[in-house]
Coordinates of C-alpha atoms and ligand atoms in Angstrom, one line a residue:
M1 CA 47.6 3.3 -25.7
T2 CA 45.1 2.3 -28.3
K3 CA 46.2 -0.3 -30.8
Y4 CA 45.1 -0.4 -34.4
I5 CA 44.6 -3.3 -36.8
F6 CA 44.0 -2.3 -40.5
V7 CA 42.3 -5.0 -42.8
T8 CA 42.9 -4.6 -46.4
G9 CA 41.7 -7.0 -49.3
G10 CA 43.3 -8.4 -52.2
V11 CA 42.6 -10.1 -55.8
A12 CA 38.8 -10.2 -55.5
S13 CA 35.8 -8.7 -53.6
A14 CA 33.4 -10.8 -51.6
L15 CA 36.2 -12.7 -50.0
G16 CA 34.5 -12.2 -46.6
K17 CA 36.9 -9.5 -45.3
G18 CA 34.0 -8.2 -43.2
I19 CA 33.5 -11.5 -41.4
V20 CA 37.3 -11.8 -40.9
S21 CA 37.4 -8.3 -39.5
A22 CA 34.3 -9.2 -37.2
S23 CA 35.8 -12.4 -36.2
I24 CA 39.0 -10.8 -35.1
G25 CA 36.9 -8.3 -33.1
R26 CA 35.3 -11.4 -31.4
L27 CA 38.5 -13.1 -30.7
L28 CA 40.1 -10.1 -29.1
K29 CA 37.0 -9.5 -27.1
S30 CA 37.1 -13.1 -26.0
R31 CA 40.5 -12.1 -24.4
G32 CA 38.9 -9.5 -22.3
L33 CA 39.8 -6.5 -24.6
R34 CA 37.6 -3.7 -25.5
V35 CA 37.3 -3.5 -29.2
T36 CA 35.4 -1.4 -31.8
L37 CA 35.5 -1.6 -35.7
L38 CA 35.4 1.0 -38.3
K39 CA 34.6 0.4 -42.0
F40 CA 35.8 2.6 -44.8
D41 CA 34.0 2.6 -47.9
P42 CA 35.5 4.1 -50.9
Y43 CA 32.5 5.1 -52.8
V44 CA 31.5 8.8 -53.2
N45 CA 27.9 8.4 -51.7
V46 CA 27.8 9.9 -48.3
D47 CA 26.2 6.8 -46.9
A48 CA 24.8 3.6 -48.2
G49 CA 21.2 4.7 -47.9
T50 CA 20.8 5.8 -51.5
M51 CA 22.1 2.7 -52.9
N52 CA 20.2 -0.3 -54.3
P53 CA 21.1 -3.3 -52.2
Y54 CA 22.3 -5.1 -55.4
Q55 CA 25.3 -2.8 -55.2
H56 CA 26.8 -3.5 -51.9
G57 CA 24.3 -5.7 -50.2
E58 CA 21.8 -4.5 -47.6
V59 CA 21.6 -1.2 -46.0
F60 CA 22.3 -1.8 -42.3
V61 CA 20.7 0.7 -39.8
T62 CA 22.4 1.6 -36.5
E63 CA 20.8 2.6 -33.3
D64 CA 21.5 6.2 -33.9
G65 CA 19.8 6.1 -37.4
A66 CA 22.8 5.7 -39.8
E67 CA 22.4 3.9 -43.0
T68 CA 25.5 2.0 -43.3
D69 CA 27.4 -0.8 -45.1
M70 CA 26.3 -4.2 -44.4
D71 CA 29.5 -5.2 -42.7
L72 CA 28.4 -3.2 -39.7
G73 CA 25.7 -5.9 -39.3
H74 CA 28.5 -8.5 -39.3
Y75 CA 30.5 -6.5 -36.8
E76 CA 27.5 -6.1 -34.4
R77 CA 26.7 -9.6 -34.5
F78 CA 30.1 -10.9 -33.9
I79 CA 31.2 -8.5 -31.2
D80 CA 27.7 -8.2 -29.7
E81 CA 27.8 -4.4 -29.3
N82 CA 26.0 -1.5 -31.0
L83 CA 27.8 0.7 -33.2
T84 CA 27.1 4.1 -34.3
R85 CA 27.3 6.4 -37.4
D86 CA 31.0 7.0 -36.9
N87 CA 31.7 3.3 -37.4
N88 CA 31.1 3.7 -41.2
V89 CA 33.0 6.4 -43.1
T90 CA 32.8 6.7 -46.9
T91 CA 34.8 9.0 -49.4
G92 CA 31.5 11.1 -49.8
K93 CA 31.5 11.7 -46.0
I94 CA 35.2 12.6 -45.9
Y95 CA 34.9 15.0 -48.7
F96 CA 31.6 16.5 -47.6
S97 CA 33.4 17.4 -44.4
V98 CA 36.6 18.7 -46.0
I99 CA 34.6 20.8 -48.3
S100 CA 32.4 22.1 -45.5
R101 CA 35.5 23.0 -43.5
E102 CA 37.0 24.8 -46.6
R103 CA 33.9 26.8 -47.0
R104 CA 33.9 27.8 -43.3
G105 CA 37.3 29.0 -44.0
E106 CA 38.9 26.6 -41.6
Y107 CA 41.9 26.0 -44.1
L108 CA 42.1 29.7 -45.0
G109 CA 45.3 30.5 -47.0
A110 CA 45.9 26.8 -48.0
T111 CA 45.6 24.8 -51.0
V112 CA 43.3 22.1 -50.0
Q113 CA 44.7 18.7 -51.1
I114 CA 44.2 15.0 -50.8
I115 CA 47.4 14.8 -48.8
P116 CA 47.2 16.2 -46.1
H117 CA 43.8 17.5 -45.8
V118 CA 41.9 14.5 -46.9
T119 CA 44.1 12.0 -45.4
N120 CA 44.1 13.9 -42.1
E121 CA 40.3 13.6 -42.1
I122 CA 40.5 10.0 -42.6
K123 CA 43.0 9.7 -39.7
E124 CA 40.9 11.8 -37.5
A125 CA 37.9 9.5 -38.1
I126 CA 40.0 6.5 -37.0
R127 CA 41.2 8.2 -33.7
E128 CA 37.6 9.4 -33.1
V129 CA 36.0 5.9 -33.1
G130 CA 38.9 4.6 -30.8
R131 CA 38.2 7.6 -28.4
K132 CA 34.4 7.3 -28.3
A133 CA 34.6 3.5 -27.6
Q134 CA 37.4 3.9 -25.3
A135 CA 38.9 0.9 -27.2
D136 CA 41.9 -1.0 -26.4
V137 CA 42.0 -2.1 -30.2
V138 CA 40.4 -0.5 -33.1
I139 CA 40.1 -2.6 -36.3
V140 CA 39.6 -0.7 -39.4
E141 CA 38.5 -2.5 -42.5
V142 CA 39.3 -0.8 -45.7
G143 CA 36.5 -1.7 -48.4
G144 CA 37.4 -2.6 -51.9
T145 CA 40.3 -4.2 -53.3
V146 CA 43.9 -3.0 -53.1
G147 CA 44.6 -1.6 -56.5
D148 CA 41.3 0.3 -56.9
I149 CA 41.9 4.1 -57.6
E150 CA 39.3 5.2 -55.1
G151 CA 40.8 3.2 -52.3
L152 CA 44.1 5.1 -52.5
P153 CA 43.4 8.0 -50.0
F154 CA 42.4 5.5 -47.4
L155 CA 45.5 3.3 -47.9
E156 CA 47.7 6.3 -47.9
A157 CA 46.1 7.5 -44.5
I158 CA 46.6 4.2 -43.0
R159 CA 50.1 4.1 -44.1
Q160 CA 50.7 7.5 -42.5
F161 CA 48.9 6.3 -39.3
R162 CA 51.8 4.0 -38.4
H163 CA 54.1 6.8 -38.8
N164 CA 51.9 9.0 -36.4
V165 CA 51.3 6.4 -33.6
G166 CA 54.3 4.3 -33.8
E167 CA 55.0 0.8 -35.5
E168 CA 54.3 -1.0 -32.2
N169 CA 50.9 0.2 -32.1
V170 CA 49.8 -0.7 -35.7
M171 CA 49.4 -3.9 -37.7
Y172 CA 48.3 -4.6 -41.2
I173 CA 46.2 -7.8 -42.0
H174 CA 45.8 -8.6 -45.7
V175 CA 42.8 -10.8 -46.7
S176 CA 43.6 -12.4 -50.1
L177 CA 42.4 -15.5 -52.3
V178 CA 44.3 -18.6 -53.0
P179 CA 42.3 -19.9 -55.8
Y180 CA 42.1 -23.7 -56.8
L181 CA 42.7 -24.4 -60.4
K182 CA 40.7 -27.5 -61.0
T183 CA 42.3 -28.3 -64.5
V184 CA 45.8 -28.5 -63.0
G185 CA 44.6 -29.6 -59.5
E186 CA 46.7 -26.8 -57.7
L187 CA 46.2 -24.0 -55.5
K188 CA 47.7 -20.8 -56.8
T189 CA 49.6 -18.3 -54.8
K190 CA 50.5 -15.7 -57.7
P191 CA 47.4 -13.6 -57.2
T192 CA 48.3 -13.0 -53.5
Q193 CA 51.8 -12.4 -54.5
H194 CA 50.7 -9.7 -56.8
S195 CA 48.3 -8.0 -54.6
V196 CA 50.8 -7.8 -51.8
K197 CA 53.3 -6.4 -54.2
E198 CA 50.7 -3.7 -55.0
L199 CA 50.1 -3.1 -51.4
R200 CA 54.0 -2.6 -50.8
S201 CA 54.3 -0.3 -53.7
I202 CA 52.1 2.2 -51.7
G203 CA 54.2 1.6 -48.5
I204 CA 52.3 -1.0 -46.7
Q205 CA 53.8 -4.1 -45.7
P206 CA 51.3 -6.6 -44.3
D207 CA 52.2 -8.4 -41.1
V208 CA 49.6 -11.2 -41.7
I209 CA 48.3 -12.7 -44.7
V210 CA 44.8 -14.4 -44.5
C211 CA 44.3 -16.8 -47.2
R212 CA 40.8 -17.6 -48.3
T213 CA 40.8 -21.0 -49.7
E214 CA 38.5 -23.9 -50.7
L215 CA 41.1 -26.5 -49.9
P216 CA 43.6 -26.8 -46.9
L217 CA 47.0 -24.9 -47.7
Q218 CA 49.9 -27.4 -47.8
R219 CA 53.0 -26.2 -45.9
S220 CA 54.7 -25.8 -49.3
I221 CA 52.0 -23.2 -50.2
K222 CA 52.2 -21.4 -47.1
E223 CA 56.0 -21.3 -47.2
K224 CA 55.8 -19.8 -50.8
I225 CA 53.4 -17.0 -49.6
A226 CA 55.8 -16.2 -46.6
L227 CA 58.8 -15.9 -48.9
F228 CA 57.4 -13.9 -51.6
C229 CA 55.3 -11.7 -49.4
D230 CA 57.9 -11.3 -46.8
V231 CA 55.8 -12.5 -43.7
P232 CA 56.8 -15.2 -41.1
L233 CA 55.5 -18.7 -42.0
E234 CA 53.1 -18.7 -39.0
A235 CA 51.6 -15.4 -40.2
V236 CA 50.1 -17.0 -43.3
I237 CA 46.7 -17.8 -42.0
Q238 CA 44.4 -20.3 -43.7
A239 CA 40.9 -19.3 -43.7
I240 CA 39.1 -22.2 -45.3
D241 CA 35.3 -22.3 -46.3
V242 CA 33.1 -23.3 -43.5
E243 CA 29.6 -24.5 -43.1
T244 CA 28.6 -21.4 -40.9
I245 CA 30.1 -17.9 -40.8
Y246 CA 30.0 -18.2 -36.9
E247 CA 32.7 -20.8 -37.2
V248 CA 35.3 -18.3 -38.6
P249 CA 36.6 -17.1 -35.4
L250 CA 37.2 -20.6 -34.2
I251 CA 39.3 -21.4 -37.3
L252 CA 41.4 -18.2 -37.1
E253 CA 42.0 -18.9 -33.4
E254 CA 43.1 -22.3 -34.3
E255 CA 45.4 -21.0 -36.9
G256 CA 47.0 -18.8 -34.2
L257 CA 45.9 -15.5 -35.5
T258 CA 45.2 -14.0 -32.0
D259 CA 48.4 -15.0 -30.7
I260 CA 50.2 -13.4 -33.5
I261 CA 48.1 -10.1 -33.0
V262 CA 48.7 -10.0 -29.3
R263 CA 52.4 -10.6 -29.7
R264 CA 52.9 -8.2 -32.5
L265 CA 51.1 -5.3 -30.7
G266 CA 52.4 -6.1 -27.3
I267 CA 49.1 -6.4 -25.8
S268 CA 48.9 -8.1 -22.5
C269 CA 45.5 -9.9 -21.9
G270 CA 43.8 -13.0 -20.7
E271 CA 43.4 -16.5 -22.2
P272 CA 40.7 -16.7 -24.9
R273 CA 37.2 -17.5 -23.5
L274 CA 35.5 -19.1 -26.4
E275 CA 33.2 -21.7 -24.7
E276 CA 30.1 -19.9 -25.3
W277 CA 30.9 -19.2 -29.0
R278 CA 31.9 -22.9 -29.4
E279 CA 28.6 -24.1 -27.8
L280 CA 26.8 -21.7 -30.4
V281 CA 28.5 -23.3 -33.3
N282 CA 28.1 -26.8 -32.0
R283 CA 24.3 -25.8 -31.8
I284 CA 24.1 -24.6 -35.3
K285 CA 25.9 -27.6 -36.7
N286 CA 23.8 -30.1 -34.7
P287 CA 20.0 -29.1 -35.1
H288 CA 17.2 -31.2 -34.0
H289 CA 14.6 -30.1 -36.4
E290 CA 14.2 -28.5 -39.7
V291 CA 11.8 -25.9 -41.2
T292 CA 11.7 -24.1 -44.7
I293 CA 11.0 -20.4 -44.7
A294 CA 9.9 -18.5 -47.9
L295 CA 11.6 -15.3 -48.2
V296 CA 9.6 -13.2 -50.5
G297 CA 11.3 -10.2 -51.9
K298 CA 12.2 -8.2 -55.1
Y299 CA 16.0 -8.3 -54.6
M300 CA 16.7 -11.9 -55.2
G301 CA 19.7 -11.9 -57.5
G302 CA 22.3 -10.8 -55.2
G303 CA 23.5 -12.9 -52.3
D304 CA 23.6 -10.2 -49.6
T305 CA 20.5 -8.2 -50.1
Y306 CA 18.6 -9.4 -47.1
V307 CA 21.6 -10.5 -45.0
S308 CA 20.4 -9.3 -41.6
I309 CA 17.0 -11.1 -42.3
V310 CA 18.7 -14.3 -43.3
E311 CA 21.0 -14.2 -40.2
A312 CA 18.0 -13.3 -37.9
L313 CA 16.0 -16.3 -39.3
H314 CA 19.1 -18.5 -38.5
H315 CA 19.3 -17.1 -35.0
G316 CA 15.6 -17.8 -34.6
G317 CA 16.7 -21.4 -35.7
I318 CA 19.4 -21.5 -33.1
A319 CA 17.0 -20.6 -30.3
N320 CA 14.7 -23.7 -31.4
R321 CA 17.7 -25.9 -32.3
T322 CA 16.3 -25.9 -35.8
K323 CA 18.0 -25.8 -39.2
V324 CA 16.3 -22.9 -41.0
K325 CA 16.2 -23.6 -44.9
I326 CA 15.5 -20.5 -46.8
L327 CA 13.6 -20.6 -50.1
K328 CA 14.1 -17.4 -51.9
V329 CA 11.0 -16.4 -53.7
D330 CA 11.0 -13.5 -56.2
S331 CA 7.7 -11.6 -55.6
E332 CA 7.5 -10.5 -59.3
D333 CA 7.2 -14.2 -60.1
L334 CA 4.4 -14.5 -57.9
E335 CA 2.5 -11.9 -59.7
R336 CA 1.9 -14.1 -62.6
L337 CA 0.5 -17.1 -60.6
D338 CA -3.0 -17.8 -59.7
D339 CA -4.3 -19.2 -56.3
S340 CA -3.3 -22.8 -57.2
G341 CA 0.1 -21.5 -58.6
I342 CA 0.7 -19.6 -55.3
A343 CA -0.2 -22.8 -53.2
A344 CA 2.1 -24.9 -55.1
R345 CA 4.9 -22.3 -54.8
L346 CA 4.3 -21.7 -51.0
G347 CA 2.5 -24.8 -49.8
G348 CA 5.8 -26.5 -49.1
C349 CA 6.9 -23.9 -46.7
D350 CA 6.5 -23.8 -42.9
G351 CA 6.4 -20.0 -42.9
V352 CA 6.6 -16.9 -45.1
L353 CA 8.6 -13.8 -44.4
V354 CA 7.7 -10.8 -46.8
A355 CA 10.7 -8.5 -46.9
P356 CA 11.2 -4.8 -46.7
G357 CA 11.3 -2.8 -49.9
F358 CA 10.6 0.3 -52.0
G359 CA 8.5 1.0 -55.1
D360 CA 6.0 -0.8 -57.2
R361 CA 8.0 -3.9 -58.8
G362 CA 6.7 -7.0 -57.5
V363 CA 4.3 -5.6 -54.8
E364 CA 1.2 -7.6 -56.1
G365 CA 3.2 -10.7 -55.7
K366 CA 3.6 -9.8 -52.1
V367 CA 0.0 -9.3 -51.7
K368 CA -0.7 -12.9 -53.2
A369 CA 1.8 -14.3 -50.7
I370 CA 0.2 -12.5 -47.6
K371 CA -3.4 -13.5 -48.8
F372 CA -2.3 -17.2 -49.0
C373 CA -0.7 -17.2 -45.6
R374 CA -3.8 -15.4 -44.1
E375 CA -6.3 -17.7 -45.6
H376 CA -4.3 -21.0 -45.0
D377 CA -3.1 -20.3 -41.6
V378 CA 0.6 -20.3 -42.5
P379 CA 2.9 -18.4 -40.1
F380 CA 3.6 -14.9 -41.6
F381 CA 6.2 -12.3 -40.8
G382 CA 6.0 -9.0 -42.6
V383 CA 8.9 -6.7 -42.2
C384 CA 8.5 -3.0 -42.9
Y385 CA 7.2 -3.0 -46.5
G386 CA 5.9 -6.6 -45.8
M387 CA 3.9 -5.2 -42.9
Q388 CA 2.5 -2.3 -45.0
W389 CA 1.4 -4.8 -47.6
A390 CA -0.2 -7.0 -45.0
V391 CA -2.4 -4.0 -44.1
V392 CA -3.2 -3.2 -47.8
E393 CA -4.2 -6.9 -48.3
F394 CA -6.4 -6.8 -45.3
A395 CA -8.0 -3.6 -46.3
R396 CA -8.7 -4.9 -49.8
N397 CA -9.6 -8.6 -49.3
V398 CA -11.2 -8.3 -45.8
C399 CA -12.5 -4.8 -45.4
G400 CA -13.6 -4.6 -49.0
L401 CA -11.8 -1.4 -49.8
H402 CA -11.1 -2.2 -53.6
G403 CA -8.1 -0.4 -54.8
A404 CA -6.7 0.2 -51.2
N405 CA -3.0 0.9 -51.5
T406 CA 0.1 2.7 -50.2
T407 CA 0.6 6.2 -51.7
E408 CA 4.1 5.3 -52.4
V409 CA 2.8 3.1 -55.3
D410 CA -0.6 4.8 -56.1
P411 CA -0.6 8.4 -55.1
H412 CA -4.3 8.6 -56.2
T413 CA -5.7 5.4 -54.4
P414 CA -9.1 6.0 -53.0
Y415 CA -8.1 4.2 -49.9
P416 CA -4.5 5.3 -48.8
V417 CA -4.2 2.9 -45.9
I418 CA -0.5 3.5 -45.9
D419 CA 0.7 7.2 -46.3
L420 CA 3.1 9.8 -45.5
L421 CA 3.0 11.5 -42.3
P422 CA 2.5 15.4 -42.6
E423 CA 6.2 16.0 -41.7
Q424 CA 7.4 13.7 -44.6
K425 CA 5.2 15.5 -47.1
G426 CA 7.5 18.5 -47.6
V427 CA 10.7 16.3 -47.7
T428 CA 12.4 16.2 -51.2
E429 CA 16.0 15.2 -50.4
K430 CA 16.5 11.5 -50.4
G431 CA 19.6 11.0 -48.4
G432 CA 19.1 10.3 -44.7
T433 CA 15.6 11.7 -44.5
M434 CA 13.5 8.5 -43.7
R435 CA 12.2 7.6 -40.2
L436 CA 15.7 6.1 -39.3
G437 CA 17.1 4.6 -36.2
S438 CA 15.7 3.5 -32.8
F439 CA 12.4 4.3 -31.5
P440 CA 10.3 3.0 -28.5
C441 CA 7.3 0.8 -29.0
R442 CA 4.6 0.0 -26.4
I443 CA 3.6 -3.7 -26.5
E444 CA 0.0 -4.6 -25.9
P445 CA -0.2 -7.4 -23.2
G446 CA -1.8 -10.6 -24.3
S447 CA -0.5 -10.2 -27.9
L448 CA 1.8 -12.5 -29.9
A449 CA 4.3 -9.7 -29.6
F450 CA 4.1 -9.6 -25.9
Q451 CA 4.4 -13.2 -25.8
A452 CA 7.6 -12.8 -27.6
Y453 CA 9.2 -9.9 -25.8
Q454 CA 7.8 -10.3 -22.3
E455 CA 8.2 -6.5 -22.1
E456 CA 6.0 -3.6 -22.3
V457 CA 8.3 -1.3 -23.9
V458 CA 11.0 -2.1 -26.5
F459 CA 13.3 -0.2 -28.8
E460 CA 13.5 -1.2 -32.4
R461 CA 15.3 0.3 -35.5
H462 CA 13.3 1.9 -38.3
R463 CA 14.0 2.8 -42.0
H464 CA 10.9 4.1 -43.7
R465 CA 9.0 7.1 -45.0
Y466 CA 5.3 5.7 -44.8
E467 CA 3.2 4.7 -41.9
V468 CA -0.2 2.9 -41.4
N469 CA -2.7 5.7 -41.8
N470 CA -4.5 6.0 -38.6
A471 CA -7.8 7.2 -40.3
Y472 CA -8.3 3.6 -41.2
L473 CA -7.6 2.1 -37.9
P474 CA -11.2 1.9 -36.7
L475 CA -12.3 0.0 -39.7
L476 CA -9.3 -2.3 -39.9
T477 CA -9.6 -3.1 -36.1
S478 CA -13.2 -3.7 -36.4
K479 CA -12.6 -6.4 -39.0
G480 CA -10.1 -8.3 -36.8
L481 CA -6.9 -6.6 -37.4
R482 CA -4.9 -6.0 -34.1
V483 CA -2.3 -3.3 -33.5
S484 CA -0.2 -4.9 -30.8
G485 CA 2.6 -2.3 -30.8
V486 CA 2.5 1.4 -30.9
Y487 CA 5.0 4.4 -31.0
P488 CA 3.5 6.3 -28.1
E489 CA 4.6 9.8 -28.9
K490 CA 2.8 9.9 -32.4
N491 CA 0.4 7.0 -31.9
L492 CA 1.8 5.1 -34.9
A493 CA 0.9 1.5 -35.4
E494 CA 4.3 -0.4 -35.3
I495 CA 3.0 -3.9 -34.9
I496 CA 0.1 -5.8 -36.4
E497 CA -1.5 -9.1 -35.9
L498 CA -4.3 -11.2 -36.8
P499 CA -5.8 -12.9 -33.7
G500 CA -7.1 -16.4 -34.4
H501 CA -4.3 -17.1 -36.8
T502 CA -1.5 -19.3 -35.8
W503 CA 1.3 -16.6 -36.0
F504 CA 0.5 -13.5 -38.4
L505 CA 2.6 -10.6 -37.5
G506 CA 4.0 -7.5 -39.2
T507 CA 6.3 -4.9 -37.9
Q508 CA 6.9 -1.4 -39.3
F509 CA 10.5 -1.6 -37.7
H510 CA 13.3 -4.0 -38.7
A511 CA 13.9 -6.4 -35.8
E512 CA 16.5 -8.2 -37.8
Y513 CA 19.0 -5.4 -37.0
R514 CA 19.0 -6.3 -33.4
S515 CA 19.3 -9.9 -33.6
R516 CA 22.5 -11.7 -32.5
P517 CA 23.5 -15.3 -32.7
N518 CA 23.9 -15.6 -29.1
A519 CA 20.8 -13.4 -28.4
P520 CA 18.3 -14.4 -31.1
H521 CA 15.5 -11.6 -31.6
P522 CA 12.3 -12.6 -29.8
L523 CA 10.2 -12.2 -32.8
Y524 CA 12.3 -14.2 -35.0
R525 CA 12.7 -16.9 -32.3
E526 CA 8.7 -17.0 -32.1
F527 CA 8.3 -16.9 -35.8
I528 CA 10.6 -20.1 -36.1
R529 CA 8.8 -21.7 -33.2
A530 CA 5.4 -21.2 -35.3
A531 CA 7.1 -22.5 -38.3
L532 CA 8.2 -25.6 -36.4
Y533 CA 4.5 -26.0 -35.3
Q534 CA 3.5 -25.6 -38.9
A535 CA 6.1 -28.3 -40.0
R536 CA 4.7 -30.8 -37.4
R537 CA 1.1 -30.0 -38.5
R538 CA 2.0 -30.6 -42.2
K539 CA 3.7 -33.9 -41.3
A540 CA 0.6 -35.0 -39.5
V541 CA -1.7 -34.1 -42.3
K542 CA 0.7 -35.9 -44.8
E543 CA 0.5 -38.9 -42.5
E544 CA -3.1 -38.7 -42.2
A545 CA -3.4 -38.7 -45.9
I546 CA -1.1 -41.6 -46.4
R547 CA -3.1 -43.5 -43.7
G548 CA -6.2 -42.5 -45.4
R549 CA -5.0 -44.0 -48.7
E550 CA -3.8 -47.2 -47.1
Q551 CA -7.3 -47.8 -45.5
Y552 CA -8.8 -47.0 -48.9
V553 CA -6.5 -49.4 -50.8
M554 CA -7.2 -52.0 -48.0
R555 CA -11.0 -51.6 -48.3
D556 CA -10.9 -51.8 -52.1
E557 CA -8.7 -54.6 -52.4
P558 CA -10.5 -57.9 -53.0
Ligands
LIG1 N1 8.9 1.7 -48.8 C1 8.4 1.7 -47.5 C2 8.6 3.1 -46.8 O1 9.4 3.8 -47.1 C3 9.0 0.6 -46.7 C4 10.5 0.8 -46.5 C5 11.1 -0.6 -46.0 O2 10.6 -1.6 -46.1 N2 12.3 -0.5 -45.4 O3 7.9 3.3 -45.9

């Protein structure tokens, strides 16, 4: 019998409900259970693909090419398993399916309503992921905050679900905020009380309350929450701020959360096996080295717009026992700078990653960053749009193709070195029509890419419309650009490198989506290794300069 855990959120967004859900997944898996996760997003978009990453963070792409909510990235990284398009369900997707059914006549004779038709569709989505993953436990995170109008059908569906599969198979976990009011020096429970009251008014009584807090919750605070929210004292779980998100499973385990879940759902399972995870956290917290990576992109305001890249950089750090400091650089700011300004901005970094993106804002800043790396032998990693702009920069500044561009930005460029494939040219709809999901890539032996992967064929996830234009490859390669990864079926350039440079590599795909803390992606691992080399080289140059100055001073002094 499959068990179901529903995770809801109260008081505020961005409480880390996704990380809590992912952590529960890891903890149950560590007890030998088969788990899967499902994210409900109450917005009307069919998927996250058409949204600006400022809205809900990055768009995460699954193996099967779904453009999903960024929480799926956390889920995959924590449970170390690939998820599919079924693991993210939006209001748009539910309605799309209900309306299509109605048009096909599947409800013939009936008035189609939120209850039962929409709620049935939602419940079916829950059962479906459990079935497909043959899961012992399905963890369902309901996006948004309890009290939002658009979340109501989802909450109603998870309420009914208990009725359908039996109380003993379902539990509700509410993630809430216990804010600290500095002026009075107190932690406040009232917002949590209100949010639970709201949840109960729609018929859901939480079994556990996970309290996000900056400070430890004293027993009296826990007692108050237990009393007013009607949960046992031990079911008030403290989730205190931690140094690294990968520590969250450990603090939840310590608070006894897994024991409560296992007992409440009557699951028989083994003891937790968290040694590997503990060792991982230990490595993160005790690095031997440090590097600074400039992350150059145009979505710099929000915190989560490049979350998979940021995590993959940290994973690369774990592999090299290195703390990775990330300097976020807005590519639009770079546009205004001259060469010395760029050097001042990026010269203190040990590596530069130029991020994915769309459209023309900030692209010339990306070009300047890439040129700086190429000319000064600074480790460079170009991801998707970042790789495309590395090709444009090379075409312009090395091959002399003035005005070279991607047709995404300049449809009339004389040198369209990045262009649409013929099959993309007729596409007018924007939703789900890019080159999406996993494709094979053949790696050329002797390349940086091969050094990283040690494999001839790899599979990586894509999300783009444009490609390197093969018509320019003879010129680009004759001037020193190397194509070290190719999609064999269509002969598309997937990885480019610059031989002779310490580490200059761009990928048309997004390696970051496959990186896991316990299995850092080889390209990110090697990029950080190159950055470490650059850090040592910079230090040596600095020491040399100091020694030079000392000698100079010694010689000149009377
Ligand atoms: N805008 C580019 C394209 O569509 C790159 C997309 C990306 O960086 N994900 O091809």
